[in-house]
Coordinates of C-alpha atoms in Angstrom, one line a residue:
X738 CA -58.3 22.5 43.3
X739 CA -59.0 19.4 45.0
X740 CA -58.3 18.1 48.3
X741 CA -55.6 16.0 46.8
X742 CA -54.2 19.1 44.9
X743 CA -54.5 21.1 48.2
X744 CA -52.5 18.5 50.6
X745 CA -50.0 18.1 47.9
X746 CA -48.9 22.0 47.8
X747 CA -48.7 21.6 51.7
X748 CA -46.9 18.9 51.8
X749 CA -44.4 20.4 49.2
X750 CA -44.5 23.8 50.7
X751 CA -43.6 22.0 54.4
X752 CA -40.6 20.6 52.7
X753 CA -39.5 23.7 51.2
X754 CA -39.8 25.2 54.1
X755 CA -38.0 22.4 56.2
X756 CA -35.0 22.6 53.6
X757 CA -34.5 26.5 54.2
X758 CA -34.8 26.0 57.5
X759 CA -31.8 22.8 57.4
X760 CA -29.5 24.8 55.3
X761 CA -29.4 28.5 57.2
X762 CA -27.8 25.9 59.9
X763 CA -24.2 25.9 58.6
X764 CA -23.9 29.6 56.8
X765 CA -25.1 30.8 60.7
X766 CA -21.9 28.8 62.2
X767 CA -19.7 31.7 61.9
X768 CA -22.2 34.0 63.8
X769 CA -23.0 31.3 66.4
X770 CA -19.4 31.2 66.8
X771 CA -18.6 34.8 67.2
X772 CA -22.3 34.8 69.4
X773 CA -21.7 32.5 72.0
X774 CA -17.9 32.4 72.1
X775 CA -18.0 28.2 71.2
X776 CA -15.5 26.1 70.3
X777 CA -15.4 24.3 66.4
X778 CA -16.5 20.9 68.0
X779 CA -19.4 22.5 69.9
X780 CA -20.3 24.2 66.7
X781 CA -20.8 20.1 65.3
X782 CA -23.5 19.7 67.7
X783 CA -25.4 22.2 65.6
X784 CA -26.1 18.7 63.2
X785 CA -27.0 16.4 65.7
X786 CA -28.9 18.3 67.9
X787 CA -31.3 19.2 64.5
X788 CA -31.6 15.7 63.5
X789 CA -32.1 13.6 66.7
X790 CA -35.0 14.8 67.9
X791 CA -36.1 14.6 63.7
X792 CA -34.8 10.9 63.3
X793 CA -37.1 9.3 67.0
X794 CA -40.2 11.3 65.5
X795 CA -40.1 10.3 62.2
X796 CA -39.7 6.7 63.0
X797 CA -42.4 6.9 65.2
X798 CA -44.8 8.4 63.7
X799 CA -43.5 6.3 60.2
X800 CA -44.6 3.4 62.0
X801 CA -47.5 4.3 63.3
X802 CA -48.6 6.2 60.4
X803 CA -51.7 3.6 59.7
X804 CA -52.7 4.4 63.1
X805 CA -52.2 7.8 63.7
X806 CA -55.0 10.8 63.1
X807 CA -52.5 12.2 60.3
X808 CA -54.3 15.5 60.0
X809 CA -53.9 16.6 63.3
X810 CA -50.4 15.3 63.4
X811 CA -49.4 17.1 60.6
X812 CA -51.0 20.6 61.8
X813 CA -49.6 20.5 65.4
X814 CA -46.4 19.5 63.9
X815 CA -46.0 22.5 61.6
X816 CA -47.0 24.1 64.7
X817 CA -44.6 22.9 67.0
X818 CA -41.8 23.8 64.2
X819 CA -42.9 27.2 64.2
X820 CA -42.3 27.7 67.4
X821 CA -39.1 26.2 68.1
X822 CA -37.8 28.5 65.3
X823 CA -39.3 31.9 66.9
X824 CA -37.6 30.2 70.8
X825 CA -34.2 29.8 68.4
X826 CA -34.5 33.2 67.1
X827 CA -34.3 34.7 70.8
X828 CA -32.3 32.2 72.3
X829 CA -30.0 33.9 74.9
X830 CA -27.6 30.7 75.2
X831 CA -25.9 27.8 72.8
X832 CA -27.6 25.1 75.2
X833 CA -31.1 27.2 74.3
X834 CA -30.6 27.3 71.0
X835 CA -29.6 24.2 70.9
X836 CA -32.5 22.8 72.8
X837 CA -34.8 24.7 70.6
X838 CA -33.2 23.4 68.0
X839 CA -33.9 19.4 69.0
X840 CA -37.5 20.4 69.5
X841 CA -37.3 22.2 65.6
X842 CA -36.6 18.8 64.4
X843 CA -38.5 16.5 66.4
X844 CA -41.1 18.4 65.3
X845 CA -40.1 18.3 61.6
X846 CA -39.5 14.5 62.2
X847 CA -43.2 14.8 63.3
X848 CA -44.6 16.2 60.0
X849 CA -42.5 14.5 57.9
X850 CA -42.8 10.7 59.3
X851 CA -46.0 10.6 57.4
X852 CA -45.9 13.2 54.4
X853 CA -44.3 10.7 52.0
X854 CA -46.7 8.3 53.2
X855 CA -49.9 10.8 52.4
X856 CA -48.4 11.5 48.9
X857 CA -48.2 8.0 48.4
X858 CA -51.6 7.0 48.5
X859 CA -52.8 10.0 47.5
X860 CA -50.7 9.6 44.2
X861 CA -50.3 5.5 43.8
X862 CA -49.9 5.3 40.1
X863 CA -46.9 7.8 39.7
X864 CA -45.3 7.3 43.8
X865 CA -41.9 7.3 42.1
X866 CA -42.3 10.4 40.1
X867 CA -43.9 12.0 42.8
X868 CA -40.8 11.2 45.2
X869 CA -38.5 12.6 42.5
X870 CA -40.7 16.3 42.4
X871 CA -41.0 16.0 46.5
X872 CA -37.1 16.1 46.4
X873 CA -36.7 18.6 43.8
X874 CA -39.2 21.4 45.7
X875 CA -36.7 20.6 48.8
X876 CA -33.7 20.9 46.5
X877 CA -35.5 24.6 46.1
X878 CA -35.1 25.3 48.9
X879 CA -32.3 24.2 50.1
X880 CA -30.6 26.1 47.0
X881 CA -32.6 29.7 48.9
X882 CA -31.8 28.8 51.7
X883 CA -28.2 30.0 52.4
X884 CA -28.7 33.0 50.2
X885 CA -31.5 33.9 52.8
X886 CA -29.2 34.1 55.1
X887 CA -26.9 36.3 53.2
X888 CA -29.9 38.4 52.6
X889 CA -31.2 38.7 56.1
X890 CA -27.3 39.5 57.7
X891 CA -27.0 42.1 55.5
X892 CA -29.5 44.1 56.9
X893 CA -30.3 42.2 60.6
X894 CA -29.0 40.2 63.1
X895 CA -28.6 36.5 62.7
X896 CA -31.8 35.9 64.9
X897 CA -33.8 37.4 62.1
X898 CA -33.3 34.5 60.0
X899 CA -35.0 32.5 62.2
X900 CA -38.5 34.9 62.2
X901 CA -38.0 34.6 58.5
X902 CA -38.1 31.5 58.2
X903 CA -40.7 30.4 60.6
X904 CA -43.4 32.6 58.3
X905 CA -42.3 29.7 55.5
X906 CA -44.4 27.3 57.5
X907 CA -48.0 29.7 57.8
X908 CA -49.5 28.1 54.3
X909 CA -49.1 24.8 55.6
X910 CA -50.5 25.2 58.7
X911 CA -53.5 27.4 56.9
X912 CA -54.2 24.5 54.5
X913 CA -53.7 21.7 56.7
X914 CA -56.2 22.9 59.2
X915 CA -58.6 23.8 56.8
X916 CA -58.6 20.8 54.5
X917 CA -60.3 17.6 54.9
X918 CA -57.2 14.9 54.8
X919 CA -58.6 12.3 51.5
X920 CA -59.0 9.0 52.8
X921 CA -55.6 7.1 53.7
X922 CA -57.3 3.1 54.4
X923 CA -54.9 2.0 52.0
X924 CA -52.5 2.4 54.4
X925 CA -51.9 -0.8 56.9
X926 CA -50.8 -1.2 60.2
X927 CA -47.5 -3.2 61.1
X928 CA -47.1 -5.6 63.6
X929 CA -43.4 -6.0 65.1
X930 CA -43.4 -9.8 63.6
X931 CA -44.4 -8.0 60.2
X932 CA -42.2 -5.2 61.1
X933 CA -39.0 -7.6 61.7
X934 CA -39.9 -9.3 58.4
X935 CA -39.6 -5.6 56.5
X936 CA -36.5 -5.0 58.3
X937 CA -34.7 -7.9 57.4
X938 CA -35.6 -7.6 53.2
X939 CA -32.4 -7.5 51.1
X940 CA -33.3 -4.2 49.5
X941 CA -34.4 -2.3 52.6
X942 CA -31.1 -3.3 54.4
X943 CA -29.4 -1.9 50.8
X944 CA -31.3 1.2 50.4
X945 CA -31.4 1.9 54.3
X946 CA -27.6 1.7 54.3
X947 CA -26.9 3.8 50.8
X948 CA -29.4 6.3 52.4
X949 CA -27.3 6.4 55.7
X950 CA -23.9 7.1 53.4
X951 CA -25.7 9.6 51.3
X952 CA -27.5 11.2 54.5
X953 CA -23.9 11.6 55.7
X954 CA -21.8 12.9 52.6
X955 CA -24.5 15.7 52.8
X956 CA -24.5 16.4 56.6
X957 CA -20.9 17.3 56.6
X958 CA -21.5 19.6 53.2
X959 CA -24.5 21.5 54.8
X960 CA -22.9 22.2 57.9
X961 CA -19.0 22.6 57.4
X962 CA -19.2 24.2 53.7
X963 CA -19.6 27.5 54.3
X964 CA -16.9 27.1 57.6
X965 CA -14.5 25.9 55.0
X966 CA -15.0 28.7 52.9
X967 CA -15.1 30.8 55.0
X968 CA -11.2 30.8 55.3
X969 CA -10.6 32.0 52.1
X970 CA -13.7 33.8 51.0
X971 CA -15.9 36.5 52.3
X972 CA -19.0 35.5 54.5
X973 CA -21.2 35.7 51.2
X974 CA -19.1 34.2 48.6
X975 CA -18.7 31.3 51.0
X976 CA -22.5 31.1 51.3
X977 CA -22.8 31.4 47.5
X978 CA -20.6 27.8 47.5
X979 CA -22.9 25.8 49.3
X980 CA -26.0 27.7 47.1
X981 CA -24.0 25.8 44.0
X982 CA -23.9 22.3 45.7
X983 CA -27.9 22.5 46.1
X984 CA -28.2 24.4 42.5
X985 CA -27.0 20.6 41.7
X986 CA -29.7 19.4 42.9
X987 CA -32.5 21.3 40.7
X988 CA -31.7 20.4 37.4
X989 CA -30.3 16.7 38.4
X990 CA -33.7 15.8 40.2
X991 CA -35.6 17.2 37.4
X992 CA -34.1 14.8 35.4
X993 CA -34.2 11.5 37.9
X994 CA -37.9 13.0 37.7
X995 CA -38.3 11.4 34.3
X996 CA -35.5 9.0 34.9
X997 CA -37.0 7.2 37.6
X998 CA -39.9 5.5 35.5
X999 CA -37.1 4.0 33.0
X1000 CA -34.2 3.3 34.2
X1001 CA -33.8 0.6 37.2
X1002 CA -33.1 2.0 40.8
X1003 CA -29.7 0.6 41.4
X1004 CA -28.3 1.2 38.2
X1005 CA -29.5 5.3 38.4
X1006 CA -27.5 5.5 41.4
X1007 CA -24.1 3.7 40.4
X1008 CA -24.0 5.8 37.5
X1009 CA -24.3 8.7 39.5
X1010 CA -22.5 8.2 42.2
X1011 CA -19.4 7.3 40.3
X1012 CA -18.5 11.0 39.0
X1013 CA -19.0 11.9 43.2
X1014 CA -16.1 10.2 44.2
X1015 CA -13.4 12.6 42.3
X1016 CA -15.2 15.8 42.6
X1017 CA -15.5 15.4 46.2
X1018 CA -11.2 14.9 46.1
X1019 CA -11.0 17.9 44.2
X1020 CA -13.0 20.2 46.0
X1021 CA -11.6 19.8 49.4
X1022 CA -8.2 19.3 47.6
X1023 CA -6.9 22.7 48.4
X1024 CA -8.4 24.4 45.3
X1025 CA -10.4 28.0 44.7
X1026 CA -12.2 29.4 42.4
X1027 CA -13.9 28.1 39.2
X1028 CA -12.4 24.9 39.8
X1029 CA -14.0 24.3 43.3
X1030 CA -17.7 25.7 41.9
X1031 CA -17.4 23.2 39.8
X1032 CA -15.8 20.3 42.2
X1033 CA -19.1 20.9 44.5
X1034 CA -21.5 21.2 41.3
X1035 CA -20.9 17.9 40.1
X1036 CA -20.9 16.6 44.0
X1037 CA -24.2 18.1 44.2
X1038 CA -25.8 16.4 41.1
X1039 CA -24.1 12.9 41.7
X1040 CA -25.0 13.0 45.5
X1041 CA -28.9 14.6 44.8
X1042 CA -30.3 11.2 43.1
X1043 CA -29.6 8.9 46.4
X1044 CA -32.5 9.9 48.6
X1045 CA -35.5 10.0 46.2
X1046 CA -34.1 7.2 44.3
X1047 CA -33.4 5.0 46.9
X1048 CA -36.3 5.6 49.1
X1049 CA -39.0 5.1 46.1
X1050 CA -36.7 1.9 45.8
X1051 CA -37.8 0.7 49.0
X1052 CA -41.2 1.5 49.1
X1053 CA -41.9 0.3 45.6
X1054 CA -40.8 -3.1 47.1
X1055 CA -43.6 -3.0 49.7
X1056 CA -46.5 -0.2 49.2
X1057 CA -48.9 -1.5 51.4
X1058 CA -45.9 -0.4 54.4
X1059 CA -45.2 3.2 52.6
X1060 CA -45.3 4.6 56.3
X1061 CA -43.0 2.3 58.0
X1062 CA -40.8 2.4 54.9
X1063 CA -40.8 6.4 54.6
X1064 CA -39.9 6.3 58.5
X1065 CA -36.9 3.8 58.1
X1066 CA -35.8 5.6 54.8
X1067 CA -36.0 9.0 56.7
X1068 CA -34.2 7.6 59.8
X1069 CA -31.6 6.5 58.0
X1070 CA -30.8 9.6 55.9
X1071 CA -31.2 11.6 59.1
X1072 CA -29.0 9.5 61.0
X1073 CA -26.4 9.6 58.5
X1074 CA -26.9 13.7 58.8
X1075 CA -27.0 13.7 62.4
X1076 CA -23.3 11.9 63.4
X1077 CA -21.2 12.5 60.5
X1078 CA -21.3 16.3 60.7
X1079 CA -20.0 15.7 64.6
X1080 CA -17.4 13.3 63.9
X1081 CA -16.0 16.1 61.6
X1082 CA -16.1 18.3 63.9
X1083 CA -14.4 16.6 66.2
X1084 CA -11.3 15.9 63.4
X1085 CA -11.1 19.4 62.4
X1086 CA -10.6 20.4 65.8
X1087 CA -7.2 17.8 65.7
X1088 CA -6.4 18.5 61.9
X1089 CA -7.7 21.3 60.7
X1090 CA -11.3 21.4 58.6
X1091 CA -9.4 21.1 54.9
X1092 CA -8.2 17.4 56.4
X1093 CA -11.2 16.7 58.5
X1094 CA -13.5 16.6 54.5
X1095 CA -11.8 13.8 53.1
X1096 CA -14.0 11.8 55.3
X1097 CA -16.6 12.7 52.3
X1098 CA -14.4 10.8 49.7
X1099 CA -14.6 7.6 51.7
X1100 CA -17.9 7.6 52.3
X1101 CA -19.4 8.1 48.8
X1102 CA -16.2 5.2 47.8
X1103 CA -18.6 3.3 50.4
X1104 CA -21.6 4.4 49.0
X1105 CA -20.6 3.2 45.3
X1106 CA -19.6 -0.4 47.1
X1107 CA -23.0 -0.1 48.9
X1108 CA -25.0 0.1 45.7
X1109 CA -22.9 -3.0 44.0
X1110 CA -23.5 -4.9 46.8
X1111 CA -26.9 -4.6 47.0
X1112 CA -27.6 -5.2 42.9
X1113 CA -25.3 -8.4 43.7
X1114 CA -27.7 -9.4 46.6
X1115 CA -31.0 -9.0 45.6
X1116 CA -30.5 -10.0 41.9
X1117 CA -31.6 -7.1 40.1
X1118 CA -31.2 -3.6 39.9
X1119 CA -35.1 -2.8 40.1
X1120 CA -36.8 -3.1 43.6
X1121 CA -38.0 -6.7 43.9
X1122 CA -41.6 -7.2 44.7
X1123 CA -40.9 -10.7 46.6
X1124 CA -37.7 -11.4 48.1
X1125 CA -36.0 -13.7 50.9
X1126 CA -35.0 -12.0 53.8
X1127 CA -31.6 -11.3 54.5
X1128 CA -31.5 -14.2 57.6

């Protein structure tokens, strides 16, 4: 293969990686729980304490990334990931793990500030496809990820999933330090004048906000799924839920995949954000069995085209800025992961979990509004190549 081949399977196989890692967070809540003795709203620090040291590095090194020496970012970044997972693993207190756990995603944040913006010079004349198969090998992933934790509990301790998944990450690091990073010139520095410019560009402020909504629908799914149910299923049946929502994901990104090149942005997420709404109600309506499989199926496949869709969006609006874009895009997903998760956490504690969901249902009804909005704004439903700012 060639170096671009090479850096392309460890960039993928980082974000494979980085999705088990994401999703073993909220099938491990009941453990943590019965662990450390904590209470439900501690347990919704879990989400915030993973993504806020991940949302200050990836902007960072997003908009530095024409500055940076990316090769050695990205190695002592899968480095530094690797690590935190092994201090997780034997973490004798919450605040430990928890610590460990900010110093996991900072280090993700690291890595993955400037991956997108690597693949995107390194595949220019396909960036959008290339997006859509970057989010499908997470979707991967993800799907593995809470079954690895069934896996793993069955015949260890919870602290073994940790190990495992920290041996995700050797390849990358193996590749990454052994491969000659291809040329990145394309890629330009921002100034804070041409940074405020970017910023204030109809369709970044549209995408950055959808992103945010999307980030957050699927915060409170990773990490209060499984605790849901959990009340009414067995540990691995509950676990088997959330592998359904991310099954979603596989076959619905596969087909944005070939989507993305033919059908304009905005309009590829209405459409699919529309069914969301409904199956979101029905799943956290009370309901078991098929019928809730089913609910979270179609919430999975609606919910899986916002990221990749809306981030190639943005940068297809502005290449030249792929690294600040892919750190705003990524901030605001994570950000959207990071408080939403709390704040339920925080309302199941008063109302009980089954109430505390329906916060989902307004959010993708403010997702769809989002997407309108922005269509209305900028004019069209494909990224704009020259627009007004939004002052």
């Amino acid at each position: 293969m060639d170096r671009a081949r090479w850096w392309t399977a460890a960039l993928f196989l980082f974000v494979f990686g980085d999705a088990i890692a994401m999703q073993a967070r909220g099938p491990i809540l009941p453990s943590l729980e019965e662990t450390f003795g904590v209470s439900e709203a501690a347990l919704g620090l879990i989400a915030p304490a993973g993504t806020a040291g991940f949302v200050v590095a990836v902007v960072a090194t997003g908009l530095l990334a024409g500055r940076l020496a990316m090769r050695r970012i990205l190695v002592l970044s899968a480095l530094g990931v690797v690590i935190a997972l092994l201090v997780m693993a034997v973490s004798p207190l919450y605040a430990v793990f928890l610590i460990a756990l900010l110093a996991q995603g900072a280090a993700a944040g690291a890595f993955r500030g400037i991956d997108r913006a690597v693949l995107s010079h390194l595949h220019s004349a396909r960036r959008g496809r290339i997006y859509a198969a970057y989010a499908l090998v997470w979707a991967v992933g993800a799907v593995l990820g809470p079954q690895l934790v069934s896996g793993v509990l069955v015949v260890a301790d919870w602290r073994a999933v940790f190990v495992v998944i920290a041996l995700c990450f050797l390849p990358t690091i193996l590749i990454a330090s052994r491969t000659e990073l291809p040329s990145m010139d394309a890629e330009r520095s921002l100034s804070r004048s041409a940074l405020r410019e970017l910023l204030q560009r109809r369709s970044v402020i549209g995408a950055c906000v959808g992103i945010m909504l999307v980030g957050a629908i699927e915060g409170i799914l990773f990490t209060w799924l499984v605790y849901y149910a959990s009340s009414f299923y067995e540990p691995t049946t509950a676990n088997l839920l959330l592998s359904v929502y991310l099954l979603a994901y596989m076959p619905a990104r596969l087909g944005y995949t070939f989507l993305i090149d033919r059908v304009p942005s905005l309009l590829l997420v209405l459409a699919t954000a529309i069914p969301t709404i409904p199956a979101l109600a029905v799943a956290f309506s009370g309901q078991t069995g098929p019928i809730l499989f089913v609910a979270v199926f179609v919430a999975g496949a609606g919910l899986s085209s916002g990221f990749p869709t809306l981030s190639a969006y943005a940068v297809e609006a502005a290449p030249e800025y792929s690294g600040p874009l892919n750190a705003v895009t990524n901030g605001s997903t994570y950000f959207g992961i990071a408080f939403a998760p709390a704040v339920v956490g925080v309302l199941a504690e008063l109302y009980g979990i089954g109430r505390a969901l329906w916060v989902t249902v307004g959010l993708a009804v403010a997702l769809l509004g989002t997407i309108a909005c922005t269509w209305l704004w900028t004019g069209s439903a494909s990224a704009p190549t020259s627009e007004p700012s939004s002052s």
